[in-house]
Coordinates of C-alpha atoms in Angstrom, one line a residue:
M1 CA 13.5 -5.7 40.2
H2 CA 16.0 -3.9 38.2
D3 CA 15.5 -4.4 34.5
P4 CA 17.4 -7.7 33.6
F5 CA 17.7 -6.7 30.1
P6 CA 21.5 -7.3 29.5
I7 CA 21.7 -4.0 27.3
P8 CA 21.0 -0.7 29.2
C9 CA 19.6 2.3 27.1
P10 CA 22.7 3.8 25.3
P11 CA 23.1 7.5 26.5
L12 CA 22.4 9.1 23.5
L13 CA 19.4 7.3 22.4
A14 CA 17.7 7.8 25.8
Q15 CA 18.7 11.8 25.5
L16 CA 16.8 11.6 22.5
A17 CA 13.5 10.4 23.5
K18 CA 13.4 12.6 26.5
P19 CA 11.6 15.2 24.4
L20 CA 8.4 12.4 23.5
A21 CA 8.5 11.4 26.8
T22 CA 8.2 14.9 28.6
A23 CA 5.4 15.5 25.9
L24 CA 3.7 12.7 26.5
D25 CA 4.5 12.1 30.7
L26 CA 6.3 9.0 30.5
P27 CA 9.2 9.5 32.7
T28 CA 10.2 5.9 32.5
L29 CA 10.1 5.8 28.5
P30 CA 13.9 6.5 28.5
L31 CA 14.7 3.8 30.2
H32 CA 13.5 1.2 28.0
V33 CA 13.1 2.5 24.6
H34 CA 16.0 0.4 23.2
E35 CA 13.7 -2.4 24.0
I36 CA 10.8 -1.2 22.3
L37 CA 13.0 -0.3 19.3
F38 CA 14.3 -3.4 19.6
A39 CA 11.6 -5.7 19.6
T40 CA 10.2 -3.6 16.8
L41 CA 13.4 -4.3 14.6
T42 CA 13.3 -8.0 15.5
Y43 CA 9.7 -8.6 14.5
H44 CA 10.2 -6.7 11.5
L45 CA 13.4 -8.8 10.7
I46 CA 11.4 -11.7 11.3
C47 CA 8.5 -11.0 9.1
V48 CA 10.4 -9.5 6.3
Y49 CA 13.7 -12.0 5.9
L50 CA 13.5 -15.0 8.6
S51 CA 9.9 -16.1 8.1
P52 CA 10.3 -16.4 3.9
F53 CA 13.6 -17.9 4.4
V54 CA 12.4 -20.9 7.3
S55 CA 9.2 -21.2 5.5
T56 CA 10.5 -21.9 1.7
R57 CA 12.8 -24.4 3.0
L58 CA 10.5 -26.2 5.7
F59 CA 7.0 -26.0 3.0
P60 CA 8.9 -25.8 -0.3
T61 CA 5.7 -26.9 -2.2
I62 CA 3.5 -24.7 0.2
Y63 CA 4.7 -21.5 0.6
P64 CA 6.5 -20.1 -2.1
K65 CA 3.1 -20.7 -4.2
L66 CA 0.7 -18.9 -1.8
P67 CA -1.0 -15.7 -2.8
S68 CA 1.4 -12.7 -1.7
R69 CA -1.6 -11.9 0.7
T70 CA -1.5 -15.1 2.1
R71 CA 2.1 -15.4 2.4
L72 CA 2.1 -11.8 4.1
N73 CA -0.4 -13.2 6.7
W74 CA 1.8 -16.3 7.2
D75 CA 4.6 -14.4 8.0
V76 CA 2.3 -12.2 10.5
H77 CA 1.6 -15.4 12.0
V78 CA 5.2 -16.4 12.6
V79 CA 5.8 -13.1 14.3
S80 CA 3.0 -14.0 16.2
L81 CA 4.1 -17.1 17.2
V82 CA 7.4 -16.2 18.1
Q83 CA 6.4 -13.0 19.9
S84 CA 3.8 -14.9 22.2
V85 CA 6.3 -17.5 23.4
A86 CA 8.8 -14.9 24.2
I87 CA 6.8 -12.3 25.6
C88 CA 4.8 -15.0 27.7
S89 CA 7.9 -16.8 28.9
L90 CA 9.3 -13.7 30.0
A91 CA 6.3 -12.5 32.1
L92 CA 5.7 -15.7 34.1
W93 CA 9.8 -15.7 35.0
V94 CA 9.2 -11.9 36.2
M95 CA 5.8 -12.6 38.0
R96 CA 7.9 -15.7 39.9
V97 CA 11.4 -13.8 40.6
D98 CA 10.0 -10.4 41.3
G99 CA 9.5 -10.6 45.1
E100 CA 8.2 -7.1 45.1
R101 CA 5.2 -8.1 43.6
K102 CA 3.9 -10.4 46.4
T103 CA 3.6 -7.1 48.7
Q104 CA 2.8 -4.3 46.9
E105 CA -0.8 -2.2 47.8
W106 CA -3.0 -0.7 45.4
E107 CA -1.2 2.7 45.5
E108 CA 2.3 0.9 44.4
R109 CA 0.6 -1.3 41.8
V110 CA -1.0 1.8 40.5
F111 CA 1.7 4.2 40.7
G112 CA 4.9 1.9 41.4
Y113 CA 7.5 0.7 39.0
T114 CA 10.1 -1.5 38.7
G115 CA 12.8 -2.4 36.2
A116 CA 11.2 -5.7 35.3
G117 CA 8.1 -4.1 35.0
G118 CA 9.4 -1.8 32.3
M119 CA 10.7 -4.3 30.3
I120 CA 8.0 -6.1 30.2
Q121 CA 6.0 -2.9 28.8
G122 CA 8.8 -2.4 26.7
F123 CA 8.9 -5.5 24.7
A124 CA 5.0 -5.7 24.7
A125 CA 5.1 -2.0 23.3
G126 CA 7.3 -2.9 20.6
Y127 CA 5.4 -5.6 19.1
F128 CA 2.4 -3.7 19.2
L129 CA 3.9 -0.8 17.4
W130 CA 5.2 -3.1 15.1
D131 CA 1.8 -4.6 14.7
L132 CA 0.3 -1.1 14.5
V133 CA 2.4 -0.4 11.5
I134 CA 1.7 -3.8 9.3
C135 CA -2.5 -3.1 10.2
I136 CA -1.9 0.5 8.8
R137 CA -0.1 -1.0 5.7
H138 CA -2.3 -3.7 5.3
L139 CA -5.6 -2.6 6.3
A140 CA -7.6 -4.2 3.5
V141 CA -5.9 -7.9 4.8
F142 CA -6.4 -7.2 8.8
G143 CA -9.4 -4.8 8.7
W144 CA -10.5 -2.6 11.4
G145 CA -10.9 -5.0 14.0
L146 CA -7.2 -5.6 14.7
L147 CA -6.2 -2.4 13.6
A148 CA -8.6 -1.2 16.8
H149 CA -7.0 -4.0 18.9
A150 CA -3.6 -3.0 17.9
V151 CA -4.1 0.8 18.8
A152 CA -6.1 -0.1 22.3
A153 CA -3.1 -2.7 23.2
L154 CA -0.2 -0.2 22.2
V155 CA -2.0 2.7 24.4
V156 CA -2.4 0.7 27.5
F157 CA 1.1 -1.0 27.4
S158 CA 2.5 2.4 26.7
L159 CA 0.7 4.2 29.7
G160 CA 3.1 1.8 31.9
F161 CA 5.8 4.1 31.4
R162 CA 3.8 7.0 33.3
P163 CA 4.4 4.7 35.2
F164 CA 0.7 3.9 35.6
V165 CA -0.6 0.4 36.9
N166 CA 3.0 -1.0 35.6
F167 CA 2.2 -4.0 37.9
Y168 CA -0.4 -5.3 35.5
G169 CA 1.7 -5.2 32.7
P170 CA 3.1 -9.1 33.2
N171 CA -0.5 -10.1 34.4
F172 CA -2.2 -8.8 31.0
I173 CA 0.8 -10.1 28.8
L174 CA -0.3 -13.7 29.6
Y175 CA -3.3 -13.0 27.3
E176 CA -1.0 -14.3 24.6
L177 CA -0.7 -17.6 26.1
S178 CA -3.4 -18.6 23.7
S179 CA -1.8 -17.1 20.6
P180 CA 0.6 -20.0 19.7
F181 CA -2.5 -22.6 19.6
L182 CA -4.1 -19.9 17.2
N183 CA -1.3 -19.3 15.1
F184 CA -1.2 -23.4 14.8
H185 CA -4.5 -23.5 14.0
W186 CA -3.9 -21.1 11.3
F187 CA -0.9 -23.2 9.6
F188 CA -3.1 -26.5 9.6
D189 CA -5.2 -24.5 7.2
K190 CA -2.6 -23.6 5.2
V191 CA -0.5 -27.1 4.8
N192 CA -3.5 -28.8 4.0
M193 CA -4.5 -30.6 7.5
T194 CA -7.8 -28.9 7.8
G195 CA -9.8 -31.2 9.6
S196 CA -7.0 -33.3 11.0
R197 CA -6.9 -35.2 14.0
P198 CA -3.6 -32.8 15.3
Q199 CA -5.7 -29.8 14.0
W200 CA -8.4 -31.1 16.1
Y201 CA -6.5 -31.2 19.3
N202 CA -4.9 -27.9 18.6
G203 CA -8.3 -26.6 18.3
I204 CA -9.2 -28.1 21.9
F205 CA -5.9 -26.2 23.6
L206 CA -7.0 -23.1 21.6
L207 CA -10.2 -22.8 23.1
T208 CA -9.6 -23.9 26.4
S209 CA -6.6 -21.4 26.7
F210 CA -8.4 -18.6 25.1
F211 CA -11.3 -19.0 27.5
S212 CA -8.9 -19.3 30.6
C213 CA -6.3 -16.8 29.8
R214 CA -8.1 -14.0 28.1
L215 CA -12.1 -14.6 29.2
V216 CA -11.4 -15.6 32.7
W217 CA -8.2 -14.5 33.8
G218 CA -8.3 -11.0 31.5
S219 CA -11.5 -10.7 33.3
Y220 CA -10.5 -10.9 36.5
Q221 CA -7.0 -9.0 36.2
S222 CA -9.8 -6.0 34.4
V223 CA -11.6 -6.2 37.5
R224 CA -8.7 -5.5 39.4
V225 CA -7.3 -3.1 38.1
Y226 CA -11.0 -1.1 37.5
A227 CA -11.0 -1.2 41.6
D228 CA -7.1 0.3 41.9
V229 CA -7.8 2.8 39.5
W230 CA -11.4 3.7 41.0
S231 CA -9.2 4.0 44.1
A232 CA -6.5 6.2 42.7
L233 CA -9.0 8.5 41.3
H234 CA -11.1 9.0 44.5
I235 CA -8.7 9.0 47.1
D236 CA -6.5 12.0 48.0
N237 CA -3.1 10.0 47.8
A238 CA -0.8 12.8 47.7
G239 CA 0.3 12.0 51.1
V240 CA 0.9 8.1 50.8
L241 CA 3.0 8.7 47.8
E242 CA 5.2 11.3 49.1
K243 CA 5.8 9.6 52.4
A244 CA 6.7 6.2 50.2
W245 CA 9.4 8.4 48.5
D246 CA 10.7 10.1 51.8
V247 CA 11.4 6.7 53.3
G248 CA 13.7 5.7 50.1
D249 CA 10.8 3.3 48.3
E250 CA 12.4 2.5 45.3
V251 CA 9.3 1.5 43.3
M252 CA 7.7 4.9 44.1
Q253 CA 10.8 6.6 43.1
Y254 CA 8.6 8.3 40.1
A255 CA 5.3 8.6 42.4
T256 CA 6.2 12.1 43.9
G257 CA 2.8 14.0 43.9
A258 CA 1.5 12.0 41.4
N259 CA -2.0 11.5 40.3
V260 CA -4.7 10.0 38.4
P261 CA -6.7 12.6 36.0
A262 CA -10.1 11.4 34.7
W263 CA -9.0 11.3 31.1
L264 CA -5.9 9.1 31.8
G265 CA -8.4 6.3 34.1
G266 CA -11.2 6.5 31.0
V267 CA -8.3 6.2 28.2
Y268 CA -6.9 3.2 29.9
L269 CA -10.0 1.6 31.0
G270 CA -11.7 2.5 27.9
S271 CA -8.9 0.7 26.0
N272 CA -9.1 -2.1 28.5
V273 CA -12.8 -2.4 27.5
V274 CA -12.1 -2.7 23.6
L275 CA -9.6 -5.4 24.3
N276 CA -12.2 -7.6 26.3
T277 CA -15.0 -6.9 24.1
L278 CA -12.7 -8.0 21.0
N279 CA -11.5 -11.5 23.1
F280 CA -15.3 -12.1 23.6
Y281 CA -16.1 -11.7 19.9
W282 CA -13.4 -13.5 18.9
F283 CA -14.0 -16.5 21.3
G284 CA -17.6 -17.2 19.4
K285 CA -16.0 -16.7 16.0
M286 CA -13.3 -19.9 17.2
I287 CA -16.2 -21.8 18.4
E288 CA -18.1 -21.2 14.9
T289 CA -15.2 -22.1 12.8
I290 CA -14.2 -24.7 14.5
R291 CA -17.3 -26.7 14.7
K292 CA -18.2 -25.7 11.0
R293 CA -14.2 -27.1 10.1
F294 CA -15.1 -30.5 11.8
S295 CA -18.8 -30.8 11.3
E296 CA -18.0 -30.7 7.3
R297 CA -15.4 -32.8 7.9
K298 CA -17.5 -35.3 9.6
G299 CA -20.3 -35.2 7.1
K300 CA -18.3 -35.9 4.2
E301 CA -16.9 -38.9 5.9
N302 CA -20.5 -40.1 6.8
G303 CA -21.4 -39.2 2.9
N304 CA -23.7 -36.8 3.7
L305 CA -21.6 -34.4 1.8
K306 CA -20.3 -35.3 -1.5
E307 CA -17.5 -33.1 -3.4
E308 CA -19.8 -32.8 -6.6
D309 CA -23.0 -31.6 -4.6
P310 CA -23.4 -28.2 -5.3
V311 CA -22.6 -25.6 -2.9
L312 CA -24.2 -21.8 -3.6
V313 CA -22.1 -19.0 -3.0
E314 CA -23.2 -15.6 -4.0
G315 CA -25.8 -17.1 -6.9
V316 CA -23.0 -19.4 -7.8
A317 CA -22.9 -22.9 -7.9
L318 CA -19.8 -24.8 -6.6
V319 CA -19.9 -28.3 -8.3
D320 CA -16.4 -29.6 -7.5
G321 CA -15.0 -28.0 -4.8
V322 CA -11.6 -26.2 -4.1
V323 CA -8.6 -27.8 -5.6
D324 CA -5.6 -25.6 -5.2
G325 CA -7.6 -22.3 -5.0
V326 CA -9.6 -23.2 -8.0
V327 CA -13.2 -24.5 -8.0
L328 CA -15.6 -25.6 -11.3
Y329 CA -18.7 -23.3 -11.1
E330 CA -22.4 -23.4 -13.2
D331 CA -23.8 -20.3 -13.5
E332 CA -27.2 -21.2 -13.8
D333 CA -28.5 -18.1 -15.7
V334 CA -26.3 -18.0 -18.8
K335 CA -25.8 -21.8 -18.5
E336 CA -22.4 -21.5 -18.8
T337 CA -19.4 -23.7 -16.9
G338 CA -16.1 -22.7 -16.1
Y339 CA -13.4 -21.9 -13.4
I340 CA -13.3 -19.0 -11.0
Q341 CA -10.2 -18.2 -8.9
V342 CA -11.2 -18.2 -5.1
D343 CA -9.8 -15.7 -2.6
E344 CA -8.3 -17.7 -0.1
E345 CA -8.4 -15.4 2.7
E346 CA -12.1 -14.2 2.2
R347 CA -13.5 -18.0 2.4
V348 CA -15.0 -18.0 -1.5
L349 CA -16.7 -14.7 -0.8
K350 CA -15.2 -13.0 -3.9
L351 CA -15.4 -14.8 -6.8
H352 CA -13.3 -14.1 -9.9
K353 CA -13.9 -15.8 -13.1
T354 CA -10.5 -17.3 -14.9
E355 CA -11.9 -19.2 -17.6
V356 CA -15.4 -19.3 -19.2
R357 CA -16.9 -22.3 -21.8
K358 CA -20.2 -22.9 -23.1
R359 CA -22.0 -25.5 -21.4
K360 CA -22.5 -28.5 -23.8
G361 CA -25.9 -29.3 -24.6

């Protein structure tokens, strides 16, 4: 299937990309470099301009008052929401209409190339390139885990331009089917709907989709790609690939004399292991977070937990709960009361004193 993107790569841009493509041994990169740049630029514009504009008008009493760190996180979640819906729709469409995928053997799945698969690789690489830049610029906000995810994902999807396991690009991008529910779960917290019934229903969809798409489907696809790469590493396939080229197989047009060096299989499979490990880790964190969120709400509704009950955090008793990011505290050592500012993204792990007054009596 040819590349369905309506705009072909400008010849000048393709020519400029050739030295990089040659150096990295990515011969199909010049065919899709415009899609990478288009996606990266689009997500940048959404994050910097569209998200603040729309969010301010939809949530005028919430978004403008968020700390700058939280606004950045909000905008990134908007980009993630748009990207996950768009790329998953495209991947599902390609998997349905690309008839060449249904008859491919392991040689074609490993070394083959189609324009539609290259388009998915291009848009995915464009997003993860943008994601990598964001994670590097704001490492203190997003942490090493998300940086590792961005690096591994960019490596995995960029190798599709070798071409290498181009077939699996749409398959692995379906990881993102759970991302809309993850983003909505985060937004519910920020619009004061934590523990609400809509968030509960969304949480069920989030856990179900994450488990199904990332852990079950993702692990299954990983086993398939491991098996195909193993075959490519251990079978002399030069004759098979040359034969495919001789009969005019367009899928194998970039595969003449191809092979899978050990480093390539190691890098790809290693990146895949990193992504799968992070998925299992995050799934456990999701269960923990959702269970804690709703168990606390249920406890409050049943009278088991009152707002005035002290909650010890780093040796400080929080006696009034959080209100607009500020909590009343009592320091038992110096017998003072006052207010402390809560770092919203760190969930009261970092406390900042803003006002102190002597405790009466």
